[in-house]
XYZ file of C-alpha atoms in Angstrom:
497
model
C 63.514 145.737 150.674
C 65.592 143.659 148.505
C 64.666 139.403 148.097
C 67.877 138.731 149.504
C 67.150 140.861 152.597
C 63.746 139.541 152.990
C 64.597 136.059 152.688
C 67.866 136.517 155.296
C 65.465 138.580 158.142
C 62.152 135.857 157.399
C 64.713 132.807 157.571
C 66.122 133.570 160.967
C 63.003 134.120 162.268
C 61.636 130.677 161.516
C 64.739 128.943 163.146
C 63.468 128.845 166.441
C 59.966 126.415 165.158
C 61.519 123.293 165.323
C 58.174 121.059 164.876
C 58.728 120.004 161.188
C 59.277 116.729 159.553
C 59.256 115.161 156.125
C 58.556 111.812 157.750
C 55.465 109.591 156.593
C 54.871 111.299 152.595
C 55.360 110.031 149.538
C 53.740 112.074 147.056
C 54.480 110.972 143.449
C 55.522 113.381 140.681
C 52.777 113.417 137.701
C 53.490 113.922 133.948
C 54.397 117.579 133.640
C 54.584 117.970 137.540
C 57.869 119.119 139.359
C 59.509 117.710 142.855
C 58.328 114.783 144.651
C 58.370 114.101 148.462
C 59.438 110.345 149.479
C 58.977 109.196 152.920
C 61.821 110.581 155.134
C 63.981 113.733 156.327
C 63.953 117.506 157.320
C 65.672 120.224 156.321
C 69.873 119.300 156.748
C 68.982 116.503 159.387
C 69.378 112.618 158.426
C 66.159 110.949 157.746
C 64.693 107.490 157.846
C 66.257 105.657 154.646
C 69.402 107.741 155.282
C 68.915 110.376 153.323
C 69.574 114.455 153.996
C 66.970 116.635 152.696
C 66.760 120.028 152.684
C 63.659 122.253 153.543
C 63.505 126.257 152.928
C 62.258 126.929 156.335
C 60.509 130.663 155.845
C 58.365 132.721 157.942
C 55.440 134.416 155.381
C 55.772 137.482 157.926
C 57.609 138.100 160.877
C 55.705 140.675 161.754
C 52.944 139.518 164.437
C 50.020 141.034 166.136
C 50.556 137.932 169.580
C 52.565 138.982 172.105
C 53.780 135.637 172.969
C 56.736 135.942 175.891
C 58.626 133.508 174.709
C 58.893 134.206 170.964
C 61.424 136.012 169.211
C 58.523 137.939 166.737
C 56.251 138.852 169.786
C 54.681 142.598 168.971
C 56.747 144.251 171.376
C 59.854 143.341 170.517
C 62.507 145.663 168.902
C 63.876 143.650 165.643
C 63.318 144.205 161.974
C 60.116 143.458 160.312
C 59.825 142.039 156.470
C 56.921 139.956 154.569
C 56.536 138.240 151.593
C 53.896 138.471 149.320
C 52.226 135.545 148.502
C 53.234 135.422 144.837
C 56.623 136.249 145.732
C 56.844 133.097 147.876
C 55.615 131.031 145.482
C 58.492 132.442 142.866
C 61.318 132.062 145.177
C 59.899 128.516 146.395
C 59.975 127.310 142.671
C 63.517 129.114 142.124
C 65.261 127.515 144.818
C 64.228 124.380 143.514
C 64.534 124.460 139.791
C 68.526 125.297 140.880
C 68.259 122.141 143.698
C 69.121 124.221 146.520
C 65.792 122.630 148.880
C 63.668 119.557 148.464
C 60.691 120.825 150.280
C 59.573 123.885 152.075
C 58.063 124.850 155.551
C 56.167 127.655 156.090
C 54.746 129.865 159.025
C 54.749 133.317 159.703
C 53.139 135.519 162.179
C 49.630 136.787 163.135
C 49.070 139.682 160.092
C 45.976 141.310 161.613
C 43.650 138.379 162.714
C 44.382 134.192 162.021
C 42.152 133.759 159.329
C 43.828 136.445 157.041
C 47.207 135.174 157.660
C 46.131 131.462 157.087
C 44.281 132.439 154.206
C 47.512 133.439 152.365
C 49.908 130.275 153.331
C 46.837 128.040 152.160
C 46.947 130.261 148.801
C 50.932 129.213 148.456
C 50.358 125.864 149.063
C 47.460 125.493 146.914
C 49.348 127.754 143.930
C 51.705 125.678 144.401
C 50.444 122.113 143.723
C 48.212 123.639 141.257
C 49.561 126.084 139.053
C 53.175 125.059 139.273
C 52.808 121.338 139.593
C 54.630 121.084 142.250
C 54.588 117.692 143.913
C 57.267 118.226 146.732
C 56.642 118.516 150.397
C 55.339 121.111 152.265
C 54.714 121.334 155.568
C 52.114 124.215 156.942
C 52.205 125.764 160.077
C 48.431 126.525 160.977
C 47.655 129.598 163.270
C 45.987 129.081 166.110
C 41.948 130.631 165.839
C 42.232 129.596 162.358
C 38.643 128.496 160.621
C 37.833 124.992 160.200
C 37.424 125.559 156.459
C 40.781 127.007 156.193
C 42.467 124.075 158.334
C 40.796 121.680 155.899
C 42.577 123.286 152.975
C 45.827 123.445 154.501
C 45.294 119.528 155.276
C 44.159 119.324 151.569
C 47.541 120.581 150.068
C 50.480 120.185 152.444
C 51.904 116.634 153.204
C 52.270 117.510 156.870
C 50.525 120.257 159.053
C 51.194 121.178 162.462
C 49.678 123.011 165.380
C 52.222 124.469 168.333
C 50.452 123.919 171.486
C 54.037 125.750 173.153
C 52.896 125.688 176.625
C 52.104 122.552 178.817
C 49.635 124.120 180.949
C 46.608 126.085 179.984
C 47.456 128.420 183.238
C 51.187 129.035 181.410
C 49.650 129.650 178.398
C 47.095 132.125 179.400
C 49.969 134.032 181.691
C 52.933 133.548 178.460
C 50.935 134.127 175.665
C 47.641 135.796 177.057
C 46.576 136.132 172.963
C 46.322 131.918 172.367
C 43.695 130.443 174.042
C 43.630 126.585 175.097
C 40.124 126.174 172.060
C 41.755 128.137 169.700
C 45.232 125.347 169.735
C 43.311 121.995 169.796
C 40.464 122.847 167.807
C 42.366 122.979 164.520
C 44.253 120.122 166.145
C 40.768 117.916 166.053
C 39.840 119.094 162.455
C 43.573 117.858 161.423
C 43.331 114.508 163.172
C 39.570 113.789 161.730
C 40.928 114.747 158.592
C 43.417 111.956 158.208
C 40.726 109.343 159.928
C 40.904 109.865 163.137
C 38.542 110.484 165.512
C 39.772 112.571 168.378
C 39.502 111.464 172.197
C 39.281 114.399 174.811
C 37.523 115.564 177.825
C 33.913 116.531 177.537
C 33.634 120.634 176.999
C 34.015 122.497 180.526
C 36.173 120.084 182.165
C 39.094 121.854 183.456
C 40.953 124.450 181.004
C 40.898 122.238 177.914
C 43.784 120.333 177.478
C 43.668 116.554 176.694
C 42.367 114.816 179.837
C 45.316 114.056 182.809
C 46.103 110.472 184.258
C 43.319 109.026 185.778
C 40.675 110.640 183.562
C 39.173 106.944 181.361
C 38.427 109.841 178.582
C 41.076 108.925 176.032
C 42.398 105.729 176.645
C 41.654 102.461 173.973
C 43.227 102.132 170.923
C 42.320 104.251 167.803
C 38.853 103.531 166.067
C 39.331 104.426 162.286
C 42.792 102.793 161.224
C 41.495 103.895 157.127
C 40.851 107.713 156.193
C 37.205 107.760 156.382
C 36.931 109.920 153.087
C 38.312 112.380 150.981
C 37.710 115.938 151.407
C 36.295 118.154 148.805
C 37.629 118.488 145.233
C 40.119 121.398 144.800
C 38.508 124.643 144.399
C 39.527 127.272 141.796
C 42.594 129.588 142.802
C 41.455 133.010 144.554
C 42.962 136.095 142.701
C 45.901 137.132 144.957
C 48.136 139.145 142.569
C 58.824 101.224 161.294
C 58.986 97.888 161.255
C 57.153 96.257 164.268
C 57.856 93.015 165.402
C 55.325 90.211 163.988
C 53.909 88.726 167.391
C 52.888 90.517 170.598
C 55.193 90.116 173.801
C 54.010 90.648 176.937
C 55.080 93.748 178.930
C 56.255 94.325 182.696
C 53.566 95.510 184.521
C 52.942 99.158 184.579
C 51.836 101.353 187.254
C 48.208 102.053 188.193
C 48.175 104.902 186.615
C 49.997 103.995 183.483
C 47.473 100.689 183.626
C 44.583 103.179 182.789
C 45.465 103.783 179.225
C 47.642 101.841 176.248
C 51.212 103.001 175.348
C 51.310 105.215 172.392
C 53.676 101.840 170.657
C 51.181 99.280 171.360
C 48.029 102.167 170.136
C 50.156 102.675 166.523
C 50.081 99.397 165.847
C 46.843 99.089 164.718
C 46.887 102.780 163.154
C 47.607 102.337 159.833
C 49.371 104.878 157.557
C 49.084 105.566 154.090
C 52.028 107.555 152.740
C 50.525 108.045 149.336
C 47.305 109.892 150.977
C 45.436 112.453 148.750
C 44.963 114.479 152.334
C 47.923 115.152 154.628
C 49.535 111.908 154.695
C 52.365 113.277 156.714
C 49.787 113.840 159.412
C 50.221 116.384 162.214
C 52.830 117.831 164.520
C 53.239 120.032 167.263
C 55.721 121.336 169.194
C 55.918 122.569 173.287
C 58.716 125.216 174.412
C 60.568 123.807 177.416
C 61.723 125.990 180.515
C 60.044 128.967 179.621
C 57.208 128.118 182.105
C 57.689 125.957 185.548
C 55.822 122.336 184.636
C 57.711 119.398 185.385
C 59.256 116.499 183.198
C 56.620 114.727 184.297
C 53.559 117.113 183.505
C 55.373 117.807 179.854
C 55.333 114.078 179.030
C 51.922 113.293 180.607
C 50.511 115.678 178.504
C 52.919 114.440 174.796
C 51.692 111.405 175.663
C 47.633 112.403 175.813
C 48.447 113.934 172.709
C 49.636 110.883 170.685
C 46.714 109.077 172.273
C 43.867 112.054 172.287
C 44.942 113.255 168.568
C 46.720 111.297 167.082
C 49.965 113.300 166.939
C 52.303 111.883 164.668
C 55.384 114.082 166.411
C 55.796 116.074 169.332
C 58.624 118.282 169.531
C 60.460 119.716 172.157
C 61.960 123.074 171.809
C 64.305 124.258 174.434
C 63.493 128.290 175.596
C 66.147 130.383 174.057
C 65.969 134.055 176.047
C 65.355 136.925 173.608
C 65.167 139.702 175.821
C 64.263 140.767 179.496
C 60.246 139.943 180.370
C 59.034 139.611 184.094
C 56.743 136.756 182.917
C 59.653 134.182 181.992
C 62.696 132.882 184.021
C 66.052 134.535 183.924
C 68.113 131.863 182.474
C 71.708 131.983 181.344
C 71.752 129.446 178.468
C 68.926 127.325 176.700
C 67.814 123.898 178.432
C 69.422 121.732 175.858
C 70.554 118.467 178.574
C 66.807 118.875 179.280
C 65.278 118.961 176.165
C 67.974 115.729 174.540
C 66.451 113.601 177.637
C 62.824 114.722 176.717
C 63.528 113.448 172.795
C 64.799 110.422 174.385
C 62.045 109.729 176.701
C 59.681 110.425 173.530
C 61.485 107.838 171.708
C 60.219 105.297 174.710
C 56.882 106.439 173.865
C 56.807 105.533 170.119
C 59.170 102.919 169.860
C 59.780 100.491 173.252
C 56.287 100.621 174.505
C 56.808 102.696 178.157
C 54.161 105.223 179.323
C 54.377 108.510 180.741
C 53.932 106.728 184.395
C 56.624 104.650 184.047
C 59.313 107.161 182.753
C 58.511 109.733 185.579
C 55.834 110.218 188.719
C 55.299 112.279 191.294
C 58.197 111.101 193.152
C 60.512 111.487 190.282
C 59.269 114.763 188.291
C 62.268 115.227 186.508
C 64.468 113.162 184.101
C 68.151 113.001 185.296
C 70.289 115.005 183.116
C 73.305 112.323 183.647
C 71.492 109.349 182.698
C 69.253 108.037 179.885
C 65.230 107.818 180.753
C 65.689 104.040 179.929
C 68.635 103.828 182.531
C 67.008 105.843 185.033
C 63.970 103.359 185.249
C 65.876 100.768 185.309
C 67.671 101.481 188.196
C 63.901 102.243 189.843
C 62.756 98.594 188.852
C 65.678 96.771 189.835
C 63.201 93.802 190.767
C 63.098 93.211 186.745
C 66.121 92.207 186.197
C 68.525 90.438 185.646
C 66.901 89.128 182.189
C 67.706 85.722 180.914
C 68.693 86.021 177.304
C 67.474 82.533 176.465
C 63.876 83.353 177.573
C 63.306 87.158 177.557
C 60.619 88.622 174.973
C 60.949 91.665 172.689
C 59.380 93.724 174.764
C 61.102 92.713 178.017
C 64.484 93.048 175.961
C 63.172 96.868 174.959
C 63.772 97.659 178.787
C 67.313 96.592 179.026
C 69.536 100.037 178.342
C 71.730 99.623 176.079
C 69.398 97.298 173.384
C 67.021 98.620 171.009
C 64.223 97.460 169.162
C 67.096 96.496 165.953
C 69.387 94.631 168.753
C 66.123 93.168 170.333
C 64.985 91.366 166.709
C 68.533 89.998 166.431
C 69.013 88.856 169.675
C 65.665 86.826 169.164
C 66.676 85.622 165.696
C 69.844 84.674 166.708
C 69.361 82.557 169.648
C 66.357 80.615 167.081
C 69.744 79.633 165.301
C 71.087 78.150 168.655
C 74.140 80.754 168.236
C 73.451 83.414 171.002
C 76.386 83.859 173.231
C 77.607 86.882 175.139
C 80.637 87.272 172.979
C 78.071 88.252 170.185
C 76.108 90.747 172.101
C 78.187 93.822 170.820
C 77.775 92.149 167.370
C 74.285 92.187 167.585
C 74.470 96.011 168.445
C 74.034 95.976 172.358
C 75.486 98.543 173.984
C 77.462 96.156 176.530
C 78.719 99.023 178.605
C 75.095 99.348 180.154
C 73.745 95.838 179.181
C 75.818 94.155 181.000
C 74.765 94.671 184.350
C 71.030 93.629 183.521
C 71.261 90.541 181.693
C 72.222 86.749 182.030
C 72.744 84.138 179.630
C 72.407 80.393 181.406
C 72.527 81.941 184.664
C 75.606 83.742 183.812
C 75.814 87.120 184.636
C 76.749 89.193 181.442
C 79.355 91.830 183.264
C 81.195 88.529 185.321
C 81.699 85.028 184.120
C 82.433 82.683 186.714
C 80.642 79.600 188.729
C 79.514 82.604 190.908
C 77.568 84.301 188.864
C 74.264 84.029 190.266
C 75.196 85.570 193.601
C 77.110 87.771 191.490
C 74.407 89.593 189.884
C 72.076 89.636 192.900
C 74.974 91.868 194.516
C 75.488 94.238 192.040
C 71.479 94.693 191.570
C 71.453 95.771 195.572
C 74.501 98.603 194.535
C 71.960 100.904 192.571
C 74.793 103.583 193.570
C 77.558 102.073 191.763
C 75.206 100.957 188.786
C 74.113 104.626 188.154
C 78.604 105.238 188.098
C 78.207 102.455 185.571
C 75.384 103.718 183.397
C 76.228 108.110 183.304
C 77.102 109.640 179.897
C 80.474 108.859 179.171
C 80.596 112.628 178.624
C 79.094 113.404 182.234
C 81.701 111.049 183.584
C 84.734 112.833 182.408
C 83.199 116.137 183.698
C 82.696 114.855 187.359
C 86.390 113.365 186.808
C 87.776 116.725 186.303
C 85.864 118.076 189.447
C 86.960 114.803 190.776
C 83.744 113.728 191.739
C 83.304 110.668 190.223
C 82.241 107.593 191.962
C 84.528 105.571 192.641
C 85.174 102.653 190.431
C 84.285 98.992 192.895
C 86.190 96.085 192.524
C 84.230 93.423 191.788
């Protein structure tokens, strides 16, 4: 088989891994060295300073030993099989940059034969890599779960970012999904990767339960992270083997969180004093993983309980949420028409909560709400299930009680603050500021004034339209869920107010 061939079959295959990241490395180029990574990007998707970069995103081998349900390159299934060897991937890594076609590369492939064999040879392309060819771009290595501490400690030595797929939210999924993965065999390399970039990890003692990161309630993991500083280098590089945000300056109280949330810090407040060090000699990109969503029958709830455990338990720099695309007929998965996309944009956005406005799993979801609306925003939906919050008085609300208004964000927040220091904050300059009026509105007052209604009136005003949590939820859908229940002329009607 043909490069071309082999690089069109092992591309496709990798599409479906959508855990990678150039976010959080900036290794420097040396004299004679080719490629540097800078902190930012993935592979055709805009990253933090603005940028586009673009990662060749190649499976090693497609062919794999697992017979995973829900993946495309499971054993039994009927598709074609190709491989690289390891010197070719090297060749065709250093090719397609030399002509600027990629920035970066991510690799993964399947099981060849047992973990450590096929993680032995991505380790060998990394490491030929940085070595041999000087190559001082990012890479991002997928490790394979079972994989030997050594080996995981060499793929942490010479990629920027590594990552572990836990797939499954439930140990009792996993072992009915993908009977070949086992719960030790995920989140032990996960512990080796967090302790290699300082971090010590926080989970449940060994034979509680089926393994995963302890549940809400357990005291296991919460308290802030212990080592915010790498706590040493690993081992100098070994000979090749023959192979042929900006956070706000002071600290604003919070509303108070449930009992349950109460038990353990937000992942926000738990990063602050994590500090990161871009320019790291060992994976200063730190770890991702990634969890497949509706191939197995956990809740919204469960899914983010258990993101969130990992952030605090491991110190997971990104957890990804891949929505199950159907590949074939299997009595073990649902029968679903189209993949979970609505579900998987509101799990991204009730991650965001998580890393950057300072909400817990508890808050976003519970046991009496175990799945995020569809129609509205996570930040909308709790809103309208703590209407007792609001409204908030612009002239005296913190940054963090501004983070809970939908419709402002952690930017809008700091300028907000700023501005009314100036004495210039008025509601005319909300939308200035970058407020998203159209949901703001209803949840804040300035002087008393109600921000959706300025009269004498406003007062009784707001206290109304707080008690109407029906027509605030017609006020705060998707504009693009609005115009479908127009057409099926559904809609709420509009209130005069």
């Amino acid at each position: 088989m043909d490069m071309a061939a082999k690089v069109g079959i092992l591309a496709e295959a990798a599409k479906y891994d959508a855990s990678c990241s150039t976010s959080g490395s900036a290794r420097a180029n040396g004299p004679g060295g080719v490629g540097n990574a800078a902190v930012g990007g993935i592979c055709h998707a805009w990253s933090s300073d603005g940028r586009c970069v673009a990662l060749l995103k190649v499976l090693l081998s497609n062919a794999c030993a697992y017979d995973c349900a829900y993946c495309v390159n499971r054993r039994s299934n009927d598709l074609p099989r190709a491989g690289f060897e390891p010197e070719e991937l090297v060749r065709l890594i250093m090719d397609f940059y030399r002509r600027n076609y990629i920035e970066g590369a991510f690799l993964s492939s399947g099981v060849l034969g047992c973990p450590d064999k096929t993680m032995e040879r991505l380790v060998w392309v990394a490491k030929t890599l940085r070595t041999r060819e000087k190559y001082n771009g990012y890479i991002h290595l997928k490790v394979i779960p079972g994989a030997s501490e050594g080996l995981v400690l060499e793929a942490a030595r010479w990629a920027d970012r590594v990552s572990v797929n836990i797939e499954l939210p439930s140990a009792e999924s996993l072992a009915r999904i993908a009977p070949d993965k086992k719960p030790e065999a995920i989140l032990g390399p996960m512990k080796v990767l967090a302790r290699a970039s300082g971090f010590e990890p926080r989970l449940r003692a060994p034979g509680q339960g089926q393994g995963w990161p302890a549940a809400p309630g357990q005291p296991e993991i919460p308290g802030p992270p212990t080592s915010p500083r790498a706590r040493g280098l690993l081992s100098p590089p070994a000979p090749l083997p023959r192979f042929g945000r900006e956070t706000p300056k002071a600290s604003f109280a919070t509303p108070p969180a449930s009992e349950a949330s109460a038990l353990r810090p937000s992942v926000y407040d738990a990063r602050k004093t994590r500090l990161r060090n871009p320019s790291a000699p060992v994976l200063p990109a730190g770890q991702t993983t990634q969890m497949v969503i509706g191939a197995s029958p956990e809740t919204d709830a469960a899914i983010l309980g258990l993101a969130e455990r990992l952030y605090l338990a491991l110190d997971v720099r990104r957890v990804y949420y891949s929505a199950f695309v159907p590949t074939g007929s299997d009595p073990r998965l649902p029968a679903v028409a189209r993949p979970p996309l609505g579900r998987e944009h509101r799990l991204y956005q009730a991650d965001w909560l998580f890393r950057f406005y300072g909400f817990t799993a508890g808050e976003i979801l519970d046991g009496s709400h175990p799945f995020l609306d569809e129609s509205l925003d996570p930040k909308s939906g709790w809103a309208l299930r703590n209407l007792g919050f609001f409204p908030l008085e612009l002239k005296t609300a913190e940054y963090a009680q501004l983070l809970r208004v939908p419709g402002i964000g952690p930017v809008s927040a700091r300028r907000i603050i700023a501005t009314r220091r100036a004495g210039r904050l008025n509601l005319d300059s909300l939308s200035r500021l970058g407020v998203v009026m159209r949901r703001a509105k209803w949840f804040l007052t300035l002087g008393g004034q109600l921000a959706a209604r300025r009269d004498p009136d406003a007062t009784r005003a707001a206290a109304r339209m707080l008690e109407r949590q029906d027509f605030l939820k017609a006020q705060l859908l998707d504009p693009a869920f609005r115009r479908a229940m127009r057409q099926e002329e559904a809609c709420q009607p509009e209130l005069p107010w």
